[in-house]
Each structure stands twice: as C-alpha cells, then as structure tokens.
Amino acid sequence: MQLPLRYRFLQFLVGIRNWFAAQLITLTLWIIRLVPLKYAAGFFEKFARWLGPKIWRHKVVMDNLAIAFPEKSIEERKQLASDNWAQMARSLVEYIYLDEIFDLDEDHTESDRIEIKNAEQFLKLRDDGLPAILFTGHIANFELLPLVSSRFGLEIQSMYRRPNNPHAASKVAEARKEYGKNLVASGAGSSFQLMSALERGDHVGLLVDQKFRRGIKIPFFGKEANTNPLLAKLARRYDCPVHGARTIRLPNGRFRLEITDALVLPRDKNGDVDIRGTTELVTNVVEEWVREYPEQWLWMHRRWG
C-alpha cells in the first residue's frame, strides 16, 4: 500500500534535514581536529561548565546526584555536576582524537597516555578458547575499552546504541570500524547476535548501567532501578566467565584501564547462575566504580523512576 503523498513529502523533508545535520557534524569535527587536543579539550571543558547548568538536562543530573549522594551538600553536588559536564565534553572531543590517544599493543601495555591494570587478563581471555562476557558502564571514556581488547587480539562483540539520524549513524559506524570490529547495534535481534558469538566461543561486551523499562528492579545507590538482566541470562545459558572492565580518567590527559578477574557468580539451589543475584552483583560493581570517581559517570540519563 502506497503512503499518502503528504506523508512521503514529510519523510523527504526529514531526510534532507538529517543529511544536512550529518554534514554539519562532520564539518564541525573536521575543524576541531585541526586544533591540538590539549587546547580543544580545554576549551570545550570550560564551555560545558558554562552551558551545562543552563540546559534542562542539568536538572536530571542534580536530581540523580541527590539520590546517589544525599549526604553531600547542594554546593558539593553542584561542583560534582560541573566536573561531570566538563568530563563529558572532554570525552566527546577525545572521540575525534582516538588515533592520537591510543598507541598500545600487546608488547606495549603502557604509554604516555594509557596504562593497563591486570593486562594479563586480556591475553588469558584471548588464548583460553572459551566464551566470556565483559561488562562496563558509561564511565570516563569507555570507548577505549574495545580498542584495547582489539589491540590485544581479543575481539569482542560489543553492543552500542545507533544514533537516530541514519546519516550520522553510518558515519559513526564507519569511524568505529577503524578502531574496533564486531559492533552490534542495540535493537531487535541484537541479543541473538550476542548469543551466536558465545556459542562460537567468542566474547561479548555489554554496558550495564542504563535504565531498561522491561527489566527487573535492582537497588542502585539504595534506590530501585529498572535493570536489564541480559548479562545474567547469557551467563546462565552459557555458564561462561564474567569480567568487569572500566576506564578511569587520570590527570594530564591520561587513562587507566582495568579489567577484573572473573566474578564469582551466585548460584541457585540447582547450581545454575542466579539471574537476580548476578544482576545485583554486577550493579554493585558499577556502583562501587561510580562512588570512587563520581564525576566520571554519565549522570545526565534517567537511571531511576
């Protein structure tokens, strides 16, 4: 059945808008890339500290900080929010300079910008021939994690959210593939792709700190939050190791990347991985990470409610 002419015309206009938006983004990023990272990051940090409190998302940030840190004063939470806006701006700018930031391989596990803690775990996961699940959160520049694993020869099927603008989505996918392969766009069928990877003995990567409306309610900073149990379900189905991994932003434009040993997952009376218990365990790990470096988490998305 053919769509009405008016609707097709509106689709055409939306397509033109999206195309121009994608071109504008590309041009802006190209211009920024002409500036050294140090100066570009410094400028956008200051700009974000100024702009952040003036947009509606700032209220979400402040509300979330009040839930997570009720013991802190309003002034302390305002300072955390300001630091958070600056760190998010820096992370966005760094995405343009990944080739400059990232200069590691398995023979060089430390550089002027990046150090790795527990690097032997990457090699162990690569060489043991077993499937495994790695999880992380929206902490610091989490884009570096799949890049590190790829340089160590550890390919991971990583799930990411595709931008709504299809032209922007294709550019993001093209840019990501320069540094990491096996990316899975979230949506219909994505869980089956992850299952297929584990069945082949491969590895999958999951972001586990986002709100999932159809999830189960798990305490996060003392308040129940809808949480996706996909990781626990995959671990139960394939009985595979689960590791946490995170990026920590250090002073002077440096990073530390950490990967945990395999977590000891809770089991039910039949010896199977417990879904709720495992989801709680993983959520607790992320909460500990956020408490350690609260300014580096993505507070602008609605985790509760």
GROMACS .gro file of N, CA and C in nm, residues 36-196:
model
  483
   36PRO      N    1   4.507   2.127   1.826
   36PRO     CA    2   4.566   2.024   1.914
   36PRO      C    3   4.469   1.983   2.024
   37LEU      N    4   4.473   1.856   2.061
   37LEU     CA    5   4.380   1.801   2.159
   37LEU      C    6   4.380   1.880   2.289
   38LYS      N    7   4.496   1.916   2.338
   38LYS     CA    8   4.506   1.987   2.466
   38LYS      C    9   4.421   2.113   2.466
   39TYR      N   10   4.426   2.191   2.360
   39TYR     CA   11   4.353   2.317   2.355
   39TYR      C   12   4.205   2.295   2.326
   40ALA      N   13   4.175   2.199   2.239
   40ALA     CA   14   4.035   2.170   2.207
   40ALA      C   15   3.962   2.120   2.331
   41ALA      N   16   4.024   2.027   2.404
   41ALA     CA   17   3.961   1.972   2.524
   41ALA      C   18   3.943   2.080   2.630
   42GLY      N   19   4.043   2.164   2.650
   42GLY     CA   20   4.034   2.270   2.749
   42GLY      C   21   3.923   2.367   2.718
   43PHE      N   22   3.910   2.404   2.590
   43PHE     CA   23   3.804   2.498   2.551
   43PHE      C   24   3.666   2.438   2.576
   44PHE      N   25   3.646   2.313   2.532
   44PHE     CA   26   3.513   2.253   2.545
   44PHE      C   27   3.479   2.219   2.689
   45GLU      N   28   3.578   2.191   2.771
   45GLU     CA   29   3.552   2.173   2.914
   45GLU      C   30   3.494   2.301   2.975
   46LYS      N   31   3.559   2.414   2.947
   46LYS     CA   32   3.511   2.541   3.001
   46LYS      C   33   3.372   2.575   2.945
   47PHE      N   34   3.353   2.549   2.817
   47PHE     CA   35   3.224   2.577   2.755
   47PHE      C   36   3.114   2.491   2.818
   48ALA      N   37   3.145   2.363   2.844
   48ALA     CA   38   3.045   2.274   2.903
   48ALA      C   39   3.011   2.315   3.046
   49ARG      N   40   3.111   2.359   3.121
   49ARG     CA   41   3.083   2.406   3.258
   49ARG      C   42   2.988   2.526   3.256
   50TRP      N   43   3.000   2.609   3.152
   50TRP     CA   44   2.912   2.726   3.139
   50TRP      C   45   2.774   2.686   3.088
   51LEU      N   46   2.772   2.601   2.986
   51LEU     CA   47   2.645   2.568   2.921
   51LEU      C   48   2.562   2.467   3.001
   52GLY      N   49   2.627   2.365   3.059
   52GLY     CA   50   2.556   2.257   3.126
   52GLY      C   51   2.447   2.302   3.221
   53PRO      N   52   2.476   2.391   3.316
   53PRO     CA   53   2.374   2.433   3.412
   53PRO      C   54   2.258   2.510   3.351
   54LYS      N   55   2.271   2.549   3.224
   54LYS     CA   56   2.166   2.629   3.160
   54LYS      C   57   2.067   2.546   3.079
   55ILE      N   58   2.090   2.415   3.065
   55ILE     CA   59   2.000   2.332   2.986
   55ILE      C   60   1.920   2.239   3.077
   56TRP      N   61   1.809   2.187   3.022
   56TRP     CA   62   1.715   2.112   3.106
   56TRP      C   63   1.776   1.984   3.162
   57ARG      N   64   1.874   1.929   3.095
   57ARG     CA   65   1.936   1.805   3.144
   57ARG      C   66   2.009   1.825   3.277
   58HIS      N   67   2.042   1.949   3.307
   58HIS     CA   68   2.112   1.975   3.432
   58HIS      C   69   2.026   1.937   3.552
   59LYS      N   70   1.896   1.956   3.539
   59LYS     CA   71   1.806   1.917   3.648
   59LYS      C   72   1.810   1.765   3.670
   60VAL      N   73   1.819   1.689   3.560
   60VAL     CA   74   1.831   1.543   3.571
   60VAL      C   75   1.960   1.508   3.645
   61VAL      N   76   2.069   1.575   3.609
   61VAL     CA   77   2.198   1.550   3.675
   61VAL      C   78   2.187   1.577   3.824
   62MET      N   79   2.131   1.692   3.860
   62MET     CA   80   2.120   1.730   4.002
   62MET      C   81   2.026   1.636   4.077
   63ASP      N   82   1.915   1.597   4.014
   63ASP     CA   83   1.823   1.503   4.079
   63ASP      C   84   1.891   1.368   4.105
   64ASN      N   85   1.966   1.320   4.006
   64ASN     CA   86   2.036   1.193   4.022
   64ASN      C   87   2.142   1.200   4.131
   65LEU      N   88   2.216   1.311   4.135
   65LEU     CA   89   2.318   1.327   4.239
   65LEU      C   90   2.256   1.333   4.378
   66ALA      N   91   2.137   1.393   4.388
   66ALA     CA   92   2.068   1.398   4.518
   66ALA      C   93   2.026   1.259   4.564
   67ILE      N   94   1.987   1.174   4.469
   67ILE     CA   95   1.950   1.036   4.502
   67ILE      C   96   2.073   0.957   4.547
   68ALA      N   97   2.182   0.973   4.472
   68ALA     CA   98   2.301   0.892   4.498
   68ALA      C   99   2.379   0.942   4.619
   69PHE      N  100   2.382   1.073   4.641
   69PHE     CA  101   2.464   1.130   4.748
   69PHE      C  102   2.383   1.227   4.835
   70PRO      N  103   2.283   1.176   4.904
   70PRO     CA  104   2.202   1.265   4.989
   70PRO      C  105   2.283   1.329   5.101
   71GLU      N  106   2.396   1.269   5.136
   71GLU     CA  107   2.477   1.322   5.246
   71GLU      C  108   2.559   1.443   5.203
   72LYS      N  109   2.573   1.467   5.073
   72LYS     CA  110   2.650   1.580   5.024
   72LYS      C  111   2.565   1.707   5.024
   73SER      N  112   2.629   1.820   5.044
   73SER     CA  113   2.559   1.947   5.039
   73SER      C  114   2.522   1.983   4.895
   74ILE      N  115   2.432   2.080   4.879
   74ILE     CA  116   2.394   2.124   4.743
   74ILE      C  117   2.516   2.180   4.670
   75GLU      N  118   2.600   2.252   4.741
   75GLU     CA  119   2.719   2.309   4.677
   75GLU      C  120   2.814   2.199   4.630
   76GLU      N  121   2.827   2.094   4.709
   76GLU     CA  122   2.913   1.982   4.668
   76GLU      C  123   2.856   1.914   4.545
   77ARG      N  124   2.725   1.899   4.541
   77ARG     CA  125   2.663   1.835   4.424
   77ARG      C  126   2.672   1.924   4.301
   78LYS      N  127   2.664   2.054   4.321
   78LYS     CA  128   2.680   2.147   4.208
   78LYS      C  129   2.821   2.137   4.150
   79GLN      N  130   2.920   2.124   4.238
   79GLN     CA  131   3.058   2.110   4.191
   79GLN      C  132   3.077   1.978   4.117
   80LEU      N  133   3.015   1.870   4.169
   80LEU     CA  134   3.021   1.741   4.101
   80LEU      C  135   2.958   1.752   3.963
   81ALA      N  136   2.843   1.820   3.954
   81ALA     CA  137   2.775   1.836   3.825
   81ALA      C  138   2.861   1.913   3.727
   82SER      N  139   2.926   2.020   3.775
   82SER     CA  140   3.014   2.098   3.688
   82SER      C  141   3.130   2.014   3.637
   83ASP      N  142   3.191   1.937   3.727
   83ASP     CA  143   3.300   1.849   3.686
   83ASP      C  144   3.251   1.744   3.587
   84ASN      N  145   3.127   1.699   3.606
   84ASN     CA  146   3.070   1.598   3.518
   84ASN      C  147   3.046   1.652   3.377
   85TRP      N  148   2.995   1.774   3.367
   85TRP     CA  149   2.976   1.836   3.235
   85TRP      C  150   3.111   1.850   3.164
   86ALA      N  151   3.213   1.889   3.238
   86ALA     CA  152   3.346   1.904   3.178
   86ALA      C  153   3.400   1.772   3.129
   87GLN      N  154   3.382   1.665   3.209
   87GLN     CA  155   3.435   1.535   3.170
   87GLN      C  156   3.361   1.480   3.048
   88MET      N  157   3.229   1.504   3.041
   88MET     CA  158   3.154   1.456   2.924
   88MET      C  159   3.198   1.529   2.797
   89ALA      N  160   3.223   1.660   2.811
   89ALA     CA  161   3.270   1.737   2.695
   89ALA      C  162   3.405   1.685   2.649
   90ARG      N  163   3.494   1.658   2.742
   90ARG     CA  164   3.627   1.606   2.707
   90ARG      C  165   3.615   1.471   2.638
   91SER      N  166   3.526   1.385   2.687
   91SER     CA  167   3.509   1.253   2.625
   91SER      C  168   3.462   1.265   2.481
   92LEU      N  169   3.370   1.358   2.455
   92LEU     CA  170   3.321   1.379   2.319
   92LEU      C  171   3.433   1.428   2.227
   93VAL      N  172   3.512   1.521   2.277
   93VAL     CA  173   3.623   1.574   2.196
   93VAL      C  174   3.726   1.464   2.172
   94GLU      N  175   3.754   1.384   2.271
   94GLU     CA  176   3.855   1.278   2.258
   94GLU      C  177   3.818   1.177   2.151
   95TYR      N  178   3.689   1.161   2.127
   95TYR     CA  179   3.645   1.066   2.025
   95TYR      C  180   3.704   1.101   1.888
   96ILE      N  181   3.729   1.230   1.867
   96ILE     CA  182   3.785   1.276   1.740
   96ILE      C  183   3.934   1.245   1.731
   97TYR      N  184   4.000   1.229   1.846
   97TYR     CA  185   4.144   1.214   1.852
   97TYR      C  186   4.187   1.074   1.894
   98LEU      N  187   4.102   0.974   1.872
   98LEU     CA  188   4.135   0.840   1.920
   98LEU      C  189   4.267   0.788   1.865
   99ASP      N  190   4.297   0.821   1.740
   99ASP     CA  191   4.421   0.774   1.681
   99ASP      C  192   4.542   0.835   1.752
  100GLU      N  193   4.525   0.954   1.806
  100GLU     CA  194   4.634   1.020   1.878
  100GLU      C  195   4.646   0.968   2.021
  101ILE      N  196   4.532   0.941   2.084
  101ILE     CA  197   4.530   0.896   2.223
  101ILE      C  198   4.576   0.753   2.235
  102PHE      N  199   4.532   0.671   2.140
  102PHE     CA  200   4.551   0.526   2.155
  102PHE      C  201   4.675   0.479   2.082
  103ASP      N  202   4.774   0.432   2.157
  103ASP     CA  203   4.900   0.389   2.096
  103ASP      C  204   4.956   0.267   2.168
  104LEU      N  205   4.868   0.169   2.197
  104LEU     CA  206   4.910   0.048   2.267
  104LEU      C  207   4.899  -0.075   2.179
  105ASP      N  208   4.974  -0.176   2.217
  105ASP     CA  209   4.955  -0.311   2.164
  105ASP      C  210   5.002  -0.407   2.271
  106GLU      N  211   4.998  -0.538   2.242
  106GLU     CA  212   5.029  -0.635   2.347
  106GLU      C  213   5.176  -0.630   2.391
  107ASP      N  214   5.262  -0.568   2.311
  107ASP     CA  215   5.402  -0.554   2.351
  107ASP      C  216   5.428  -0.424   2.428
  108HIS      N  217   5.331  -0.333   2.427
  108HIS     CA  218   5.346  -0.206   2.497
  108HIS      C  219   5.217  -0.179   2.574
  109THR      N  220   5.216  -0.221   2.699
  109THR     CA  221   5.094  -0.211   2.781
  109THR      C  222   5.089  -0.081   2.860
  110GLU      N  223   5.178   0.011   2.830
  110GLU     CA  224   5.174   0.142   2.893
  110GLU      C  225   5.235   0.243   2.798
  111SER      N  226   5.177   0.363   2.795
  111SER     CA  227   5.227   0.468   2.709
  111SER      C  228   5.217   0.600   2.783
  112ASP      N  229   5.245   0.709   2.713
  112ASP     CA  230   5.235   0.840   2.777
  112ASP      C  231   5.093   0.872   2.818
  113ARG      N  232   4.994   0.811   2.753
  113ARG     CA  233   4.854   0.843   2.781
  113ARG      C  234   4.777   0.731   2.851
  114ILE      N  235   4.816   0.606   2.832
  114ILE     CA  236   4.734   0.495   2.879
  114ILE      C  237   4.817   0.395   2.958
  115GLU      N  238   4.764   0.350   3.071
  115GLU     CA  239   4.823   0.238   3.145
  115GLU      C  240   4.713   0.134   3.166
  116ILE      N  241   4.753   0.009   3.175
  116ILE     CA  242   4.655  -0.100   3.188
  116ILE      C  243   4.686  -0.179   3.314
  117LYS      N  244   4.583  -0.199   3.393
  117LYS     CA  245   4.594  -0.280   3.514
  117LYS      C  246   4.537  -0.419   3.485
  118ASN      N  247   4.612  -0.522   3.522
  118ASN     CA  248   4.570  -0.661   3.500
  118ASN      C  249   4.566  -0.696   3.351
  119ALA      N  250   4.664  -0.646   3.277
  119ALA     CA  251   4.667  -0.667   3.133
  119ALA      C  252   4.673  -0.815   3.095
  120GLU      N  253   4.727  -0.897   3.185
  120GLU     CA  254   4.737  -1.040   3.154
  120GLU      C  255   4.601  -1.105   3.134
  121GLN      N  256   4.497  -1.043   3.190
  121GLN     CA  257   4.363  -1.099   3.172
  121GLN      C  258   4.318  -1.090   3.026
  122PHE      N  259   4.357  -0.983   2.956
  122PHE     CA  260   4.323  -0.972   2.814
  122PHE      C  261   4.383  -1.088   2.736
  123LEU      N  262   4.511  -1.120   2.766
  123LEU     CA  263   4.578  -1.228   2.695
  123LEU      C  264   4.518  -1.364   2.733
  124LYS      N  265   4.483  -1.381   2.859
  124LYS     CA  266   4.423  -1.506   2.904
  124LYS      C  267   4.289  -1.528   2.833
  125LEU      N  268   4.207  -1.425   2.827
  125LEU     CA  269   4.077  -1.437   2.759
  125LEU      C  270   4.096  -1.466   2.611
  126ARG      N  271   4.197  -1.405   2.553
  126ARG     CA  272   4.223  -1.425   2.410
  126ARG      C  273   4.264  -1.568   2.380
  127ASP      N  274   4.342  -1.630   2.471
  127ASP     CA  275   4.407  -1.757   2.440
  127ASP      C  276   4.338  -1.880   2.498
  128ASP      N  277   4.239  -1.861   2.588
  128ASP     CA  278   4.183  -1.980   2.655
  128ASP      C  279   4.078  -2.053   2.571
  129GLY      N  280   4.036  -1.992   2.460
  129GLY     CA  281   3.940  -2.059   2.372
  129GLY      C  282   3.799  -2.069   2.427
  130LEU      N  283   3.770  -1.996   2.532
  130LEU     CA  284   3.639  -2.004   2.596
  130LEU      C  285   3.559  -1.876   2.574
  131PRO      N  286   3.427  -1.885   2.572
  131PRO     CA  287   3.346  -1.763   2.564
  131PRO      C  288   3.352  -1.688   2.696
  132ALA      N  289   3.328  -1.560   2.692
  132ALA     CA  290   3.327  -1.479   2.815
  132ALA      C  291   3.246  -1.353   2.790
  133ILE      N  292   3.200  -1.293   2.900
  133ILE     CA  293   3.124  -1.169   2.896
  133ILE      C  294   3.203  -1.062   2.971
  134LEU      N  295   3.220  -0.946   2.908
  134LEU     CA  296   3.282  -0.832   2.973
  134LEU      C  297   3.179  -0.721   2.984
  135PHE      N  298   3.168  -0.660   3.101
  135PHE     CA  299   3.072  -0.553   3.119
  135PHE      C  300   3.142  -0.426   3.164
  136THR      N  301   3.080  -0.314   3.135
  136THR     CA  302   3.131  -0.185   3.179
  136THR      C  303   3.014  -0.090   3.197
  137GLY      N  304   3.045   0.035   3.227
  137GLY     CA  305   2.944   0.138   3.241
  137GLY      C  306   2.987   0.263   3.167
  138HIS      N  307   2.900   0.363   3.167
  138HIS     CA  308   2.931   0.490   3.099
  138HIS      C  309   3.021   0.573   3.190
  139ILE      N  310   3.144   0.529   3.200
  139ILE     CA  311   3.241   0.590   3.292
  139ILE      C  312   3.361   0.639   3.212
  140ALA      N  313   3.398   0.766   3.233
  140ALA     CA  314   3.510   0.828   3.163
  140ALA      C  315   3.496   0.803   3.012
  141ASN      N  316   3.606   0.775   2.944
  141ASN     CA  317   3.599   0.748   2.800
  141ASN      C  318   3.592   0.598   2.778
  142PHE      N  319   3.471   0.542   2.789
  142PHE     CA  320   3.453   0.398   2.779
  142PHE      C  321   3.478   0.346   2.638
  143GLU      N  322   3.491   0.435   2.540
  143GLU     CA  323   3.521   0.393   2.403
  143GLU      C  324   3.659   0.327   2.393
  144LEU      N  325   3.746   0.354   2.489
  144LEU     CA  326   3.881   0.297   2.483
  144LEU      C  327   3.884   0.147   2.509
  145LEU      N  328   3.785   0.095   2.581
  145LEU     CA  329   3.787  -0.046   2.619
  145LEU      C  330   3.789  -0.141   2.500
  146PRO      N  331   3.696  -0.128   2.402
  146PRO     CA  332   3.704  -0.220   2.288
  146PRO      C  333   3.830  -0.201   2.204
  147LEU      N  334   3.886  -0.078   2.207
  147LEU     CA  335   4.009  -0.055   2.132
  147LEU      C  336   4.125  -0.132   2.194
  148VAL      N  337   4.132  -0.131   2.328
  148VAL     CA  338   4.238  -0.205   2.396
  148VAL      C  339   4.227  -0.354   2.369
  149SER      N  340   4.106  -0.408   2.384
  149SER     CA  341   4.089  -0.551   2.363
  149SER      C  342   4.126  -0.590   2.220
  150SER      N  343   4.090  -0.505   2.124
  150SER     CA  344   4.121  -0.534   1.984
  150SER      C  345   4.271  -0.535   1.960
  151ARG      N  346   4.343  -0.441   2.021
  151ARG     CA  347   4.489  -0.437   2.005
  151ARG      C  348   4.556  -0.559   2.067
  152PHE      N  349   4.492  -0.618   2.168
  152PHE     CA  350   4.546  -0.738   2.229
  152PHE      C  351   4.501  -0.864   2.155
  153GLY      N  352   4.431  -0.846   2.042
  153GLY     CA  353   4.385  -0.960   1.966
  153GLY      C  354   4.260  -1.023   2.021
  154LEU      N  355   4.195  -0.955   2.116
  154LEU     CA  356   4.073  -1.007   2.177
  154LEU      C  357   3.954  -0.934   2.116
  155GLU      N  358   3.892  -0.996   2.017
  155GLU     CA  359   3.777  -0.934   1.951
  155GLU      C  360   3.652  -0.959   2.034
  156ILE      N  361   3.574  -0.852   2.053
  156ILE     CA  362   3.455  -0.858   2.136
  156ILE      C  363   3.335  -0.808   2.057
  157GLN      N  364   3.227  -0.883   2.064
  157GLN     CA  365   3.101  -0.836   2.007
  157GLN      C  366   3.043  -0.734   2.106
  158SER      N  367   3.056  -0.606   2.073
  158SER     CA  368   3.014  -0.500   2.166
  158SER      C  369   2.885  -0.437   2.119
  159MET      N  370   2.790  -0.422   2.211
  159MET     CA  371   2.663  -0.361   2.177
  159MET      C  372   2.672  -0.209   2.196
  160TYR      N  373   2.616  -0.134   2.102
  160TYR     CA  374   2.612   0.011   2.113
  160TYR      C  375   2.479   0.062   2.062
  161ARG      N  376   2.445   0.185   2.101
  161ARG     CA  377   2.319   0.244   2.058
  161ARG      C  378   2.340   0.323   1.930
  162ARG      N  379   2.265   0.290   1.827
  162ARG     CA  380   2.277   0.358   1.699
  162ARG      C  381   2.210   0.496   1.705
  163PRO      N  382   2.273   0.603   1.655
  163PRO     CA  383   2.208   0.734   1.652
  163PRO      C  384   2.080   0.732   1.571
  164ASN      N  385   1.984   0.820   1.609
  164ASN     CA  386   1.855   0.824   1.539
  164ASN      C  387   1.869   0.872   1.395
  165ASN      N  388   1.963   0.963   1.372
  165ASN     CA  389   1.988   1.014   1.238
  165ASN      C  390   2.062   0.906   1.157
  166PRO      N  391   1.999   0.850   1.052
  166PRO     CA  392   2.063   0.740   0.979
  166PRO      C  393   2.195   0.780   0.912
  167HIS      N  394   2.205   0.906   0.867
  167HIS     CA  395   2.330   0.952   0.806
  167HIS      C  396   2.441   0.961   0.910
  168ALA      N  397   2.406   1.014   1.028
  168ALA     CA  398   2.503   1.019   1.137
  168ALA      C  399   2.540   0.879   1.182
  169ALA      N  400   2.442   0.789   1.183
  169ALA     CA  401   2.467   0.651   1.226
  169ALA      C  402   2.570   0.583   1.136
  170SER      N  403   2.559   0.605   1.005
  170SER     CA  404   2.653   0.542   0.913
  170SER      C  405   2.793   0.598   0.931
  171LYS      N  406   2.804   0.729   0.960
  171LYS     CA  407   2.935   0.789   0.983
  171LYS      C  408   2.997   0.738   1.112
  172VAL      N  409   2.914   0.724   1.217
  172VAL     CA  410   2.965   0.671   1.344
  172VAL      C  411   3.012   0.528   1.327
  173ALA      N  412   2.932   0.447   1.255
  173ALA     CA  413   2.969   0.307   1.233
  173ALA      C  414   3.100   0.298   1.155
  174GLU      N  415   3.116   0.385   1.056
  174GLU     CA  416   3.239   0.385   0.976
  174GLU      C  417   3.360   0.423   1.061
  175ALA      N  418   3.342   0.525   1.147
  175ALA     CA  419   3.452   0.568   1.233
  175ALA      C  420   3.489   0.461   1.335
  176ARG      N  421   3.388   0.395   1.392
  176ARG     CA  422   3.413   0.292   1.492
  176ARG      C  423   3.491   0.175   1.432
  177LYS      N  424   3.461   0.139   1.308
  177LYS     CA  425   3.523   0.022   1.248
  177LYS      C  426   3.671   0.043   1.221
  178GLU      N  427   3.715   0.169   1.222
  178GLU     CA  428   3.858   0.194   1.204
  178GLU      C  429   3.937   0.146   1.325
  179TYR      N  430   3.870   0.139   1.440
  179TYR     CA  431   3.940   0.106   1.564
  179TYR      C  432   3.892  -0.022   1.629
  180GLY      N  433   3.775  -0.069   1.595
  180GLY     CA  434   3.724  -0.191   1.656
  180GLY      C  435   3.619  -0.255   1.566
  181LYS      N  436   3.616  -0.386   1.563
  181LYS     CA  437   3.522  -0.457   1.478
  181LYS      C  438   3.414  -0.521   1.564
  182ASN      N  439   3.326  -0.595   1.498
  182ASN     CA  440   3.225  -0.675   1.568
  182ASN      C  441   3.135  -0.590   1.656
  183LEU      N  442   3.085  -0.479   1.602
  183LEU     CA  443   2.994  -0.393   1.676
  183LEU      C  444   2.851  -0.435   1.648
  184VAL      N  445   2.769  -0.441   1.754
  184VAL     CA  446   2.630  -0.483   1.742
  184VAL      C  447   2.542  -0.366   1.783
  185ALA      N  448   2.462  -0.315   1.690
  185ALA     CA  449   2.369  -0.207   1.722
  185ALA      C  450   2.254  -0.262   1.805
  186SER      N  451   2.222  -0.196   1.917
  186SER     CA  452   2.114  -0.242   2.002
  186SER      C  453   1.982  -0.233   1.927
  187GLY      N  454   1.891  -0.324   1.960
  187GLY     CA  455   1.762  -0.327   1.892
  187GLY      C  456   1.719  -0.471   1.868
  188ALA      N  457   1.619  -0.485   1.783
  188ALA     CA  458   1.566  -0.618   1.754
  188ALA      C  459   1.674  -0.709   1.698
  189GLY      N  460   1.689  -0.826   1.757
  189GLY     CA  461   1.784  -0.924   1.708
  189GLY      C  462   1.923  -0.913   1.764
  190SER      N  463   1.952  -0.804   1.840
  190SER     CA  464   2.089  -0.787   1.890
  190SER      C  465   2.126  -0.894   1.992
  191SER      N  466   2.031  -0.936   2.075
  191SER     CA  467   2.062  -1.039   2.175
  191SER      C  468   2.096  -1.172   2.107
  192PHE      N  469   2.032  -1.200   1.992
  192PHE     CA  470   2.062  -1.324   1.921
  192PHE      C  471   2.203  -1.321   1.863
  193GLN      N  472   2.249  -1.203   1.822
  193GLN     CA  473   2.386  -1.191   1.773
  193GLN      C  474   2.486  -1.219   1.885
  194LEU      N  475   2.456  -1.170   2.005
  194LEU     CA  476   2.543  -1.196   2.119
  194LEU      C  477   2.543  -1.344   2.155
  195MET      N  478   2.427  -1.407   2.150
  195MET     CA  479   2.418  -1.550   2.178
  195MET      C  480   2.499  -1.630   2.078
  196SER      N  481   2.490  -1.592   1.951
  196SER     CA  482   2.566  -1.662   1.847
  196SER      C  483   2.716  -1.651   1.873
   0.00000   0.00000   0.00000
